[in-house]
Amino acid sequence: FALLGKPGIAHRDLKSKNILVKKNGTCAIADLGLAVRHDSVTDTIDIAPNQRVGTKRYMAPEVLDETINMKHFDSFKCADIYALGLVYWEIARRCNAGGKCPEYQLPYYDLVPSDPSIEEMRKVVCDQKLRPNIPNWWQSYEALRVMGKMMRECWYANGAARLTALRIKKTLSQLS
């Protein structure tokens, strides 16, 4: 019988350190230790008994405030999209546009300590509803303008309102 495609996987610890760049310039996602797999036939989620919750700085609002629906696979995908938006922010802010290229910083570098607690992240992300700064000068460059808009749409407080991976792929393919 024919396979219906690849199994759905949500990473649950997506961050820049878990993205490897190959010699040919393509990327590979590493460290699947917290990943959950969705079985579309039985509609079940395979969650490892691992108690580690991921990297606090990259946790989506619904993970930080524990409102994520652990029984619904799409919830995990939405949380990954939030983290992906943070990774894109890390990349985009290093773009040399018009002679401007700020030094590397982690997301929320200006709002939380270097190793923030879940409570510190929850206050910033959920209570204060803050997100990484998108500089006004990005508006002067089409690619950065589009990236900034896309990031904001990855960071919505409501996970279901965030962009899908397919929408992100299509948006990025139009930039190149």
N, C-alpha and C. Protein backbone atom coordinates (compact mmCIF):
# COMPACT_ATOMS: atom_id res chain seq x y z
N PHE A 1 0.84 -1.19 0.00
CA PHE A 1 0.00 0.00 0.00
C PHE A 1 0.87 1.24 0.00
N ALA A 2 0.32 2.29 -0.53
CA ALA A 2 1.09 3.54 -0.67
C ALA A 2 1.10 4.32 0.63
N LEU A 3 2.22 5.00 0.89
CA LEU A 3 2.32 5.86 2.06
C LEU A 3 1.62 7.18 1.77
N LEU A 4 1.04 7.75 2.78
CA LEU A 4 0.31 9.01 2.61
C LEU A 4 1.19 10.22 2.87
N GLY A 5 2.50 10.06 2.77
CA GLY A 5 3.41 11.17 3.02
C GLY A 5 4.18 10.97 4.31
N LYS A 6 4.96 11.98 4.65
CA LYS A 6 5.79 11.90 5.85
C LYS A 6 4.91 12.06 7.09
N PRO A 7 5.33 11.44 8.20
CA PRO A 7 4.56 11.64 9.43
C PRO A 7 4.72 13.08 9.91
N GLY A 8 3.68 13.60 10.54
CA GLY A 8 3.76 14.95 11.08
C GLY A 8 4.65 14.96 12.31
N ILE A 9 5.58 15.90 12.36
CA ILE A 9 6.47 16.02 13.50
C ILE A 9 6.48 17.47 13.98
N ALA A 10 6.38 17.64 15.28
CA ALA A 10 6.56 18.96 15.89
C ALA A 10 7.83 18.88 16.74
N HIS A 11 8.71 19.82 16.58
CA HIS A 11 10.04 19.77 17.20
C HIS A 11 10.02 20.02 18.70
N ARG A 12 9.34 21.05 19.13
CA ARG A 12 9.17 21.46 20.53
C ARG A 12 10.38 22.11 21.18
N ASP A 13 11.49 22.24 20.45
CA ASP A 13 12.65 22.97 20.98
C ASP A 13 13.39 23.65 19.83
N LEU A 14 12.62 24.24 18.93
CA LEU A 14 13.21 24.90 17.77
C LEU A 14 13.91 26.18 18.22
N LYS A 15 15.16 26.32 17.83
CA LYS A 15 15.97 27.51 18.14
C LYS A 15 17.14 27.52 17.18
N SER A 16 17.83 28.64 17.10
CA SER A 16 18.91 28.78 16.13
C SER A 16 20.01 27.73 16.34
N LYS A 17 20.29 27.37 17.58
CA LYS A 17 21.34 26.38 17.84
C LYS A 17 20.96 24.99 17.36
N ASN A 18 19.70 24.75 17.10
CA ASN A 18 19.24 23.45 16.62
C ASN A 18 19.05 23.42 15.10
N ILE A 19 19.56 24.42 14.42
CA ILE A 19 19.49 24.44 12.95
C ILE A 19 20.92 24.41 12.42
N LEU A 20 21.22 23.33 11.72
CA LEU A 20 22.57 23.13 11.18
C LEU A 20 22.59 23.53 9.71
N VAL A 21 23.65 24.19 9.30
CA VAL A 21 23.80 24.59 7.89
C VAL A 21 24.80 23.63 7.24
N LYS A 22 24.34 22.97 6.18
CA LYS A 22 25.19 22.01 5.46
C LYS A 22 26.14 22.75 4.52
N LYS A 23 27.13 22.04 4.00
CA LYS A 23 28.11 22.64 3.10
C LYS A 23 27.46 23.27 1.88
N ASN A 24 26.36 22.68 1.40
CA ASN A 24 25.69 23.21 0.20
C ASN A 24 24.74 24.36 0.52
N GLY A 25 24.70 24.79 1.78
CA GLY A 25 23.87 25.92 2.17
C GLY A 25 22.48 25.57 2.64
N THR A 26 22.08 24.31 2.49
CA THR A 26 20.76 23.91 2.99
C THR A 26 20.84 23.70 4.50
N CYS A 27 19.70 23.71 5.13
CA CYS A 27 19.65 23.56 6.58
C CYS A 27 19.01 22.24 6.98
N ALA A 28 19.41 21.78 8.15
CA ALA A 28 18.83 20.57 8.74
C ALA A 28 18.49 20.89 10.19
N ILE A 29 17.37 20.38 10.63
CA ILE A 29 16.94 20.60 12.01
C ILE A 29 17.50 19.47 12.87
N ALA A 30 18.17 19.84 13.96
CA ALA A 30 18.81 18.87 14.84
C ALA A 30 18.09 18.78 16.18
N ASP A 31 18.50 17.85 17.00
CA ASP A 31 18.02 17.63 18.37
C ASP A 31 16.51 17.43 18.42
N LEU A 32 16.09 16.26 18.01
CA LEU A 32 14.66 15.92 18.01
C LEU A 32 14.24 15.23 19.31
N GLY A 33 15.02 15.44 20.37
CA GLY A 33 14.76 14.77 21.65
C GLY A 33 13.41 15.07 22.28
N LEU A 34 12.85 16.23 21.98
CA LEU A 34 11.54 16.60 22.54
C LEU A 34 10.42 16.50 21.52
N ALA A 35 10.75 16.09 20.31
CA ALA A 35 9.77 16.08 19.21
C ALA A 35 8.60 15.15 19.51
N VAL A 36 7.44 15.53 18.97
CA VAL A 36 6.26 14.67 19.04
C VAL A 36 5.88 14.31 17.60
N ARG A 37 5.42 13.08 17.44
CA ARG A 37 5.03 12.60 16.12
C ARG A 37 3.53 12.37 16.12
N HIS A 38 2.90 12.76 15.02
CA HIS A 38 1.46 12.58 14.87
C HIS A 38 1.19 11.41 13.95
N ASP A 39 0.41 10.46 14.42
CA ASP A 39 -0.01 9.32 13.60
C ASP A 39 -1.37 9.67 13.02
N SER A 40 -1.39 9.98 11.71
CA SER A 40 -2.63 10.43 11.08
C SER A 40 -3.67 9.31 10.98
N VAL A 41 -3.22 8.06 10.98
CA VAL A 41 -4.16 6.93 10.89
C VAL A 41 -4.96 6.79 12.18
N THR A 42 -4.25 6.82 13.31
CA THR A 42 -4.94 6.66 14.61
C THR A 42 -5.27 8.00 15.26
N ASP A 43 -4.79 9.11 14.65
CA ASP A 43 -4.95 10.46 15.19
C ASP A 43 -4.45 10.54 16.63
N THR A 44 -3.27 9.96 16.85
CA THR A 44 -2.66 10.01 18.19
C THR A 44 -1.33 10.75 18.11
N ILE A 45 -0.90 11.23 19.26
CA ILE A 45 0.37 11.94 19.37
C ILE A 45 1.30 11.10 20.22
N ASP A 46 2.50 10.91 19.70
CA ASP A 46 3.51 10.13 20.41
C ASP A 46 4.39 11.10 21.19
N ILE A 47 4.07 11.30 22.48
CA ILE A 47 4.84 12.22 23.32
C ILE A 47 5.78 11.41 24.19
N ALA A 48 7.08 11.71 24.08
CA ALA A 48 8.08 11.01 24.88
C ALA A 48 7.89 11.39 26.35
N PRO A 49 8.27 10.49 27.24
CA PRO A 49 8.11 10.76 28.68
C PRO A 49 9.11 11.78 29.21
N ASN A 50 9.87 12.40 28.32
CA ASN A 50 10.87 13.38 28.70
C ASN A 50 10.20 14.59 29.36
N GLN A 51 10.64 14.96 30.54
CA GLN A 51 10.02 16.07 31.27
C GLN A 51 10.59 17.44 30.86
N ARG A 52 11.70 17.46 30.13
CA ARG A 52 12.29 18.73 29.72
C ARG A 52 11.32 19.43 28.78
N VAL A 53 11.14 20.72 28.97
CA VAL A 53 10.12 21.43 28.21
C VAL A 53 10.67 22.25 27.04
N GLY A 54 11.97 22.31 26.88
CA GLY A 54 12.54 23.09 25.79
C GLY A 54 13.25 24.33 26.31
N THR A 55 13.66 25.18 25.39
CA THR A 55 14.41 26.38 25.73
C THR A 55 13.42 27.51 26.02
N LYS A 56 13.45 28.00 27.24
CA LYS A 56 12.44 28.96 27.73
C LYS A 56 12.30 30.18 26.83
N ARG A 57 13.42 30.72 26.37
CA ARG A 57 13.43 31.93 25.55
C ARG A 57 12.60 31.78 24.27
N TYR A 58 12.49 30.57 23.75
CA TYR A 58 11.79 30.31 22.48
C TYR A 58 10.38 29.75 22.68
N MET A 59 9.94 29.65 23.92
CA MET A 59 8.62 29.06 24.18
C MET A 59 7.50 30.00 23.77
N ALA A 60 6.50 29.42 23.12
CA ALA A 60 5.32 30.17 22.70
C ALA A 60 4.50 30.55 23.93
N PRO A 61 3.67 31.59 23.81
CA PRO A 61 2.85 32.02 24.95
C PRO A 61 2.05 30.89 25.58
N GLU A 62 1.46 30.04 24.74
CA GLU A 62 0.61 28.96 25.26
C GLU A 62 1.42 27.88 25.99
N VAL A 63 2.70 27.79 25.71
CA VAL A 63 3.57 26.87 26.45
C VAL A 63 3.94 27.51 27.78
N LEU A 64 4.28 28.79 27.74
CA LEU A 64 4.67 29.51 28.96
C LEU A 64 3.54 29.56 29.98
N ASP A 65 2.31 29.80 29.52
CA ASP A 65 1.20 29.91 30.48
C ASP A 65 0.42 28.60 30.64
N GLU A 66 0.94 27.53 30.03
CA GLU A 66 0.39 26.18 30.16
C GLU A 66 -1.05 26.04 29.67
N THR A 67 -1.40 26.83 28.65
CA THR A 67 -2.74 26.69 28.07
C THR A 67 -2.72 25.86 26.79
N ILE A 68 -1.55 25.37 26.39
CA ILE A 68 -1.45 24.58 25.16
C ILE A 68 -2.27 23.30 25.30
N ASN A 69 -2.98 22.96 24.24
CA ASN A 69 -3.78 21.73 24.23
C ASN A 69 -2.86 20.57 23.86
N MET A 70 -2.45 19.81 24.87
CA MET A 70 -1.48 18.72 24.69
C MET A 70 -2.05 17.54 23.90
N LYS A 71 -3.36 17.53 23.69
CA LYS A 71 -3.99 16.42 22.97
C LYS A 71 -4.17 16.73 21.48
N HIS A 72 -3.89 17.97 21.10
CA HIS A 72 -4.14 18.42 19.73
C HIS A 72 -2.80 18.69 19.04
N PHE A 73 -2.46 17.88 18.04
CA PHE A 73 -1.15 17.99 17.38
C PHE A 73 -0.90 19.37 16.80
N ASP A 74 -1.91 20.00 16.23
CA ASP A 74 -1.73 21.33 15.64
C ASP A 74 -1.22 22.35 16.66
N SER A 75 -1.54 22.15 17.94
CA SER A 75 -1.06 23.06 18.99
C SER A 75 0.46 23.08 19.02
N PHE A 76 1.07 21.91 18.87
CA PHE A 76 2.52 21.82 18.88
C PHE A 76 3.13 22.46 17.63
N LYS A 77 2.46 22.28 16.50
CA LYS A 77 2.94 22.90 15.26
C LYS A 77 2.90 24.43 15.39
N CYS A 78 1.83 24.94 15.98
CA CYS A 78 1.70 26.39 16.16
C CYS A 78 2.79 26.93 17.09
N ALA A 79 3.13 26.18 18.12
CA ALA A 79 4.20 26.59 19.04
C ALA A 79 5.54 26.62 18.31
N ASP A 80 5.76 25.66 17.40
CA ASP A 80 6.99 25.65 16.60
C ASP A 80 7.06 26.87 15.68
N ILE A 81 5.92 27.28 15.14
CA ILE A 81 5.89 28.45 14.24
C ILE A 81 6.30 29.71 15.01
N TYR A 82 5.84 29.84 16.25
CA TYR A 82 6.25 30.97 17.09
C TYR A 82 7.78 30.99 17.21
N ALA A 83 8.36 29.84 17.55
CA ALA A 83 9.82 29.75 17.70
C ALA A 83 10.53 30.03 16.38
N LEU A 84 9.97 29.55 15.27
CA LEU A 84 10.55 29.81 13.95
C LEU A 84 10.61 31.31 13.68
N GLY A 85 9.57 32.03 14.06
CA GLY A 85 9.57 33.48 13.89
C GLY A 85 10.72 34.13 14.65
N LEU A 86 11.05 33.60 15.82
CA LEU A 86 12.18 34.13 16.60
C LEU A 86 13.51 33.83 15.90
N VAL A 87 13.63 32.65 15.32
CA VAL A 87 14.85 32.29 14.57
C VAL A 87 15.00 33.22 13.36
N TYR A 88 13.90 33.48 12.66
CA TYR A 88 13.96 34.41 11.52
C TYR A 88 14.39 35.80 11.97
N TRP A 89 13.93 36.22 13.15
CA TRP A 89 14.33 37.52 13.69
C TRP A 89 15.85 37.55 13.91
N GLU A 90 16.39 36.47 14.48
CA GLU A 90 17.84 36.40 14.71
C GLU A 90 18.61 36.55 13.39
N ILE A 91 18.11 35.90 12.35
CA ILE A 91 18.77 35.94 11.04
C ILE A 91 18.62 37.32 10.41
N ALA A 92 17.40 37.83 10.38
CA ALA A 92 17.11 39.09 9.68
C ALA A 92 17.84 40.27 10.30
N ARG A 93 17.96 40.30 11.60
CA ARG A 93 18.61 41.46 12.22
C ARG A 93 20.11 41.49 11.95
N ARG A 94 20.66 40.41 11.40
CA ARG A 94 22.08 40.38 11.04
C ARG A 94 22.31 40.71 9.56
N CYS A 95 21.22 41.00 8.84
CA CYS A 95 21.36 41.38 7.43
C CYS A 95 22.06 42.72 7.32
N ASN A 96 23.03 42.80 6.45
CA ASN A 96 23.76 44.04 6.23
C ASN A 96 23.02 44.83 5.16
N ALA A 97 22.22 45.77 5.59
CA ALA A 97 21.44 46.58 4.66
C ALA A 97 21.79 48.05 4.89
N GLY A 98 22.29 48.68 3.87
CA GLY A 98 22.63 50.10 4.00
C GLY A 98 23.73 50.35 5.02
N GLY A 99 24.64 49.39 5.18
CA GLY A 99 25.75 49.55 6.12
C GLY A 99 25.39 49.27 7.56
N LYS A 100 24.13 48.90 7.81
CA LYS A 100 23.70 48.60 9.18
C LYS A 100 23.71 47.09 9.39
N CYS A 101 24.43 46.65 10.40
CA CYS A 101 24.45 45.23 10.74
C CYS A 101 24.70 45.10 12.24
N PRO A 102 23.63 45.10 13.02
CA PRO A 102 23.80 45.01 14.48
C PRO A 102 24.47 43.71 14.89
N GLU A 103 25.09 43.72 16.06
CA GLU A 103 25.73 42.49 16.55
C GLU A 103 24.66 41.45 16.88
N TYR A 104 25.07 40.20 16.88
CA TYR A 104 24.13 39.11 17.16
C TYR A 104 23.56 39.24 18.56
N GLN A 105 22.27 38.99 18.68
CA GLN A 105 21.60 38.94 19.98
C GLN A 105 20.55 37.84 19.94
N LEU A 106 20.30 37.27 21.10
CA LEU A 106 19.21 36.30 21.24
C LEU A 106 17.88 37.05 21.29
N PRO A 107 16.79 36.41 20.91
CA PRO A 107 15.47 37.05 21.07
C PRO A 107 15.24 37.45 22.53
N TYR A 108 14.66 38.59 22.73
CA TYR A 108 14.34 39.12 24.05
C TYR A 108 15.58 39.48 24.87
N TYR A 109 16.73 39.63 24.20
CA TYR A 109 17.99 39.95 24.89
C TYR A 109 17.87 41.20 25.76
N ASP A 110 17.03 42.13 25.34
CA ASP A 110 16.89 43.41 26.03
C ASP A 110 15.79 43.39 27.09
N LEU A 111 15.13 42.26 27.25
CA LEU A 111 13.97 42.19 28.16
C LEU A 111 14.10 41.17 29.28
N VAL A 112 14.98 40.19 29.10
CA VAL A 112 15.15 39.14 30.12
C VAL A 112 16.63 38.84 30.32
N PRO A 113 16.99 38.21 31.45
CA PRO A 113 18.40 37.83 31.68
C PRO A 113 18.88 36.78 30.67
N SER A 114 20.17 36.48 30.69
CA SER A 114 20.74 35.54 29.72
C SER A 114 20.17 34.13 29.86
N ASP A 115 19.79 33.73 31.06
CA ASP A 115 19.15 32.42 31.27
C ASP A 115 17.84 32.64 32.01
N PRO A 116 16.82 33.10 31.28
CA PRO A 116 15.56 33.49 31.95
C PRO A 116 14.79 32.29 32.49
N SER A 117 14.04 32.54 33.54
CA SER A 117 13.14 31.52 34.09
C SER A 117 11.86 31.51 33.26
N ILE A 118 11.08 30.47 33.44
CA ILE A 118 9.78 30.42 32.75
C ILE A 118 8.93 31.60 33.21
N GLU A 119 8.99 31.92 34.50
CA GLU A 119 8.20 33.03 35.02
C GLU A 119 8.62 34.37 34.39
N GLU A 120 9.92 34.59 34.23
CA GLU A 120 10.40 35.83 33.60
C GLU A 120 9.93 35.92 32.15
N MET A 121 9.99 34.81 31.44
CA MET A 121 9.53 34.79 30.05
C MET A 121 8.01 34.98 29.98
N ARG A 122 7.28 34.33 30.89
CA ARG A 122 5.82 34.44 30.89
C ARG A 122 5.39 35.90 31.10
N LYS A 123 6.05 36.59 32.03
CA LYS A 123 5.71 37.99 32.28
C LYS A 123 5.88 38.84 31.03
N VAL A 124 7.00 38.65 30.33
CA VAL A 124 7.30 39.45 29.13
C VAL A 124 6.37 39.08 27.97
N VAL A 125 6.25 37.77 27.69
CA VAL A 125 5.54 37.31 26.50
C VAL A 125 4.02 37.27 26.69
N CYS A 126 3.57 36.79 27.84
CA CYS A 126 2.12 36.62 28.06
C CYS A 126 1.47 37.83 28.72
N ASP A 127 2.08 38.32 29.80
CA ASP A 127 1.46 39.43 30.54
C ASP A 127 1.66 40.77 29.81
N GLN A 128 2.92 41.09 29.49
CA GLN A 128 3.22 42.36 28.83
C GLN A 128 3.03 42.29 27.32
N LYS A 129 2.90 41.06 26.79
CA LYS A 129 2.68 40.82 25.35
C LYS A 129 3.75 41.48 24.47
N LEU A 130 5.00 41.45 24.96
CA LEU A 130 6.11 42.03 24.20
C LEU A 130 6.69 41.00 23.24
N ARG A 131 7.26 41.51 22.16
CA ARG A 131 7.93 40.68 21.17
C ARG A 131 9.24 41.38 20.80
N PRO A 132 10.17 40.65 20.17
CA PRO A 132 11.43 41.31 19.76
C PRO A 132 11.16 42.53 18.87
N ASN A 133 12.03 43.51 19.00
CA ASN A 133 11.89 44.75 18.25
C ASN A 133 12.19 44.54 16.76
N ILE A 134 11.32 45.06 15.93
CA ILE A 134 11.56 45.07 14.48
C ILE A 134 11.85 46.52 14.11
N PRO A 135 13.11 46.82 13.75
CA PRO A 135 13.52 48.20 13.50
C PRO A 135 12.74 48.86 12.36
N ASN A 136 12.47 50.14 12.50
CA ASN A 136 11.76 50.89 11.46
C ASN A 136 12.51 50.88 10.13
N TRP A 137 13.85 50.86 10.17
CA TRP A 137 14.63 50.92 8.92
C TRP A 137 14.42 49.69 8.04
N TRP A 138 13.87 48.61 8.60
CA TRP A 138 13.57 47.43 7.78
C TRP A 138 12.54 47.77 6.71
N GLN A 139 11.71 48.78 6.97
CA GLN A 139 10.68 49.16 6.00
C GLN A 139 11.29 49.65 4.68
N SER A 140 12.55 50.07 4.72
CA SER A 140 13.23 50.58 3.52
C SER A 140 13.71 49.49 2.58
N TYR A 141 13.64 48.24 3.02
CA TYR A 141 14.13 47.12 2.22
C TYR A 141 13.03 46.08 2.09
N GLU A 142 12.66 45.79 0.85
CA GLU A 142 11.52 44.90 0.58
C GLU A 142 11.63 43.57 1.33
N ALA A 143 12.76 42.91 1.25
CA ALA A 143 12.91 41.59 1.89
C ALA A 143 12.74 41.70 3.40
N LEU A 144 13.34 42.70 4.02
CA LEU A 144 13.23 42.86 5.47
C LEU A 144 11.82 43.30 5.87
N ARG A 145 11.18 44.11 5.03
CA ARG A 145 9.80 44.51 5.31
C ARG A 145 8.89 43.28 5.34
N VAL A 146 9.03 42.42 4.32
CA VAL A 146 8.23 41.19 4.24
C VAL A 146 8.55 40.27 5.41
N MET A 147 9.84 40.12 5.71
CA MET A 147 10.24 39.27 6.83
C MET A 147 9.66 39.78 8.15
N GLY A 148 9.71 41.08 8.36
CA GLY A 148 9.17 41.66 9.59
C GLY A 148 7.69 41.38 9.75
N LYS A 149 6.95 41.56 8.66
CA LYS A 149 5.51 41.28 8.68
C LYS A 149 5.26 39.80 8.98
N MET A 150 6.04 38.94 8.34
CA MET A 150 5.89 37.50 8.54
C MET A 150 6.20 37.12 10.00
N MET A 151 7.25 37.70 10.57
CA MET A 151 7.59 37.41 11.96
C MET A 151 6.44 37.78 12.90
N ARG A 152 5.89 38.98 12.70
CA ARG A 152 4.78 39.40 13.56
C ARG A 152 3.62 38.40 13.49
N GLU A 153 3.40 37.85 12.29
CA GLU A 153 2.31 36.89 12.11
C GLU A 153 2.66 35.52 12.67
N CYS A 154 3.92 35.28 12.96
CA CYS A 154 4.34 34.04 13.64
C CYS A 154 4.23 34.19 15.15
N TRP A 155 4.18 35.43 15.62
CA TRP A 155 4.22 35.70 17.06
C TRP A 155 2.86 36.02 17.68
N TYR A 156 1.78 35.84 16.92
CA TYR A 156 0.47 36.12 17.51
C TYR A 156 0.30 35.34 18.81
N ALA A 157 -0.37 35.96 19.79
CA ALA A 157 -0.62 35.29 21.07
C ALA A 157 -1.48 34.05 20.87
N ASN A 158 -2.42 34.13 19.94
CA ASN A 158 -3.30 33.00 19.63
C ASN A 158 -2.60 32.11 18.61
N GLY A 159 -2.20 30.92 19.03
CA GLY A 159 -1.48 30.01 18.16
C GLY A 159 -2.20 29.70 16.86
N ALA A 160 -3.52 29.56 16.92
CA ALA A 160 -4.30 29.21 15.73
C ALA A 160 -4.29 30.32 14.69
N ALA A 161 -3.97 31.55 15.10
CA ALA A 161 -3.94 32.69 14.17
C ALA A 161 -2.59 32.82 13.47
N ARG A 162 -1.58 32.08 13.93
CA ARG A 162 -0.25 32.18 13.34
C ARG A 162 -0.21 31.62 11.92
N LEU A 163 0.79 32.04 11.18
CA LEU A 163 0.99 31.52 9.83
C LEU A 163 1.23 30.02 9.86
N THR A 164 0.89 29.35 8.77
CA THR A 164 1.22 27.93 8.64
C THR A 164 2.60 27.82 8.00
N ALA A 165 3.20 26.65 8.12
CA ALA A 165 4.51 26.42 7.50
C ALA A 165 4.42 26.60 5.98
N LEU A 166 3.32 26.16 5.38
CA LEU A 166 3.16 26.31 3.94
C LEU A 166 3.09 27.78 3.54
N ARG A 167 2.36 28.59 4.29
CA ARG A 167 2.26 30.02 3.98
C ARG A 167 3.64 30.67 4.10
N ILE A 168 4.41 30.30 5.11
CA ILE A 168 5.77 30.84 5.28
C ILE A 168 6.64 30.45 4.09
N LYS A 169 6.56 29.19 3.70
CA LYS A 169 7.36 28.70 2.56
C LYS A 169 7.02 29.48 1.29
N LYS A 170 5.73 29.70 1.05
CA LYS A 170 5.31 30.45 -0.15
C LYS A 170 5.77 31.90 -0.10
N THR A 171 5.67 32.52 1.07
CA THR A 171 6.09 33.91 1.22
C THR A 171 7.59 34.04 0.96
N LEU A 172 8.37 33.14 1.53
CA LEU A 172 9.82 33.19 1.35
C LEU A 172 10.23 32.89 -0.09
N SER A 173 9.51 31.99 -0.74
CA SER A 173 9.87 31.65 -2.12
C SER A 173 9.63 32.83 -3.06
N GLN A 174 8.70 33.70 -2.70
CA GLN A 174 8.44 34.89 -3.53
C GLN A 174 9.52 35.95 -3.34
N LEU A 175 10.29 35.86 -2.26
CA LEU A 175 11.36 36.82 -2.01
C LEU A 175 12.59 36.53 -2.86
N SER A 176 12.80 35.25 -3.19
CA SER A 176 14.05 34.90 -3.89
C SER A 176 13.94 35.01 -5.39
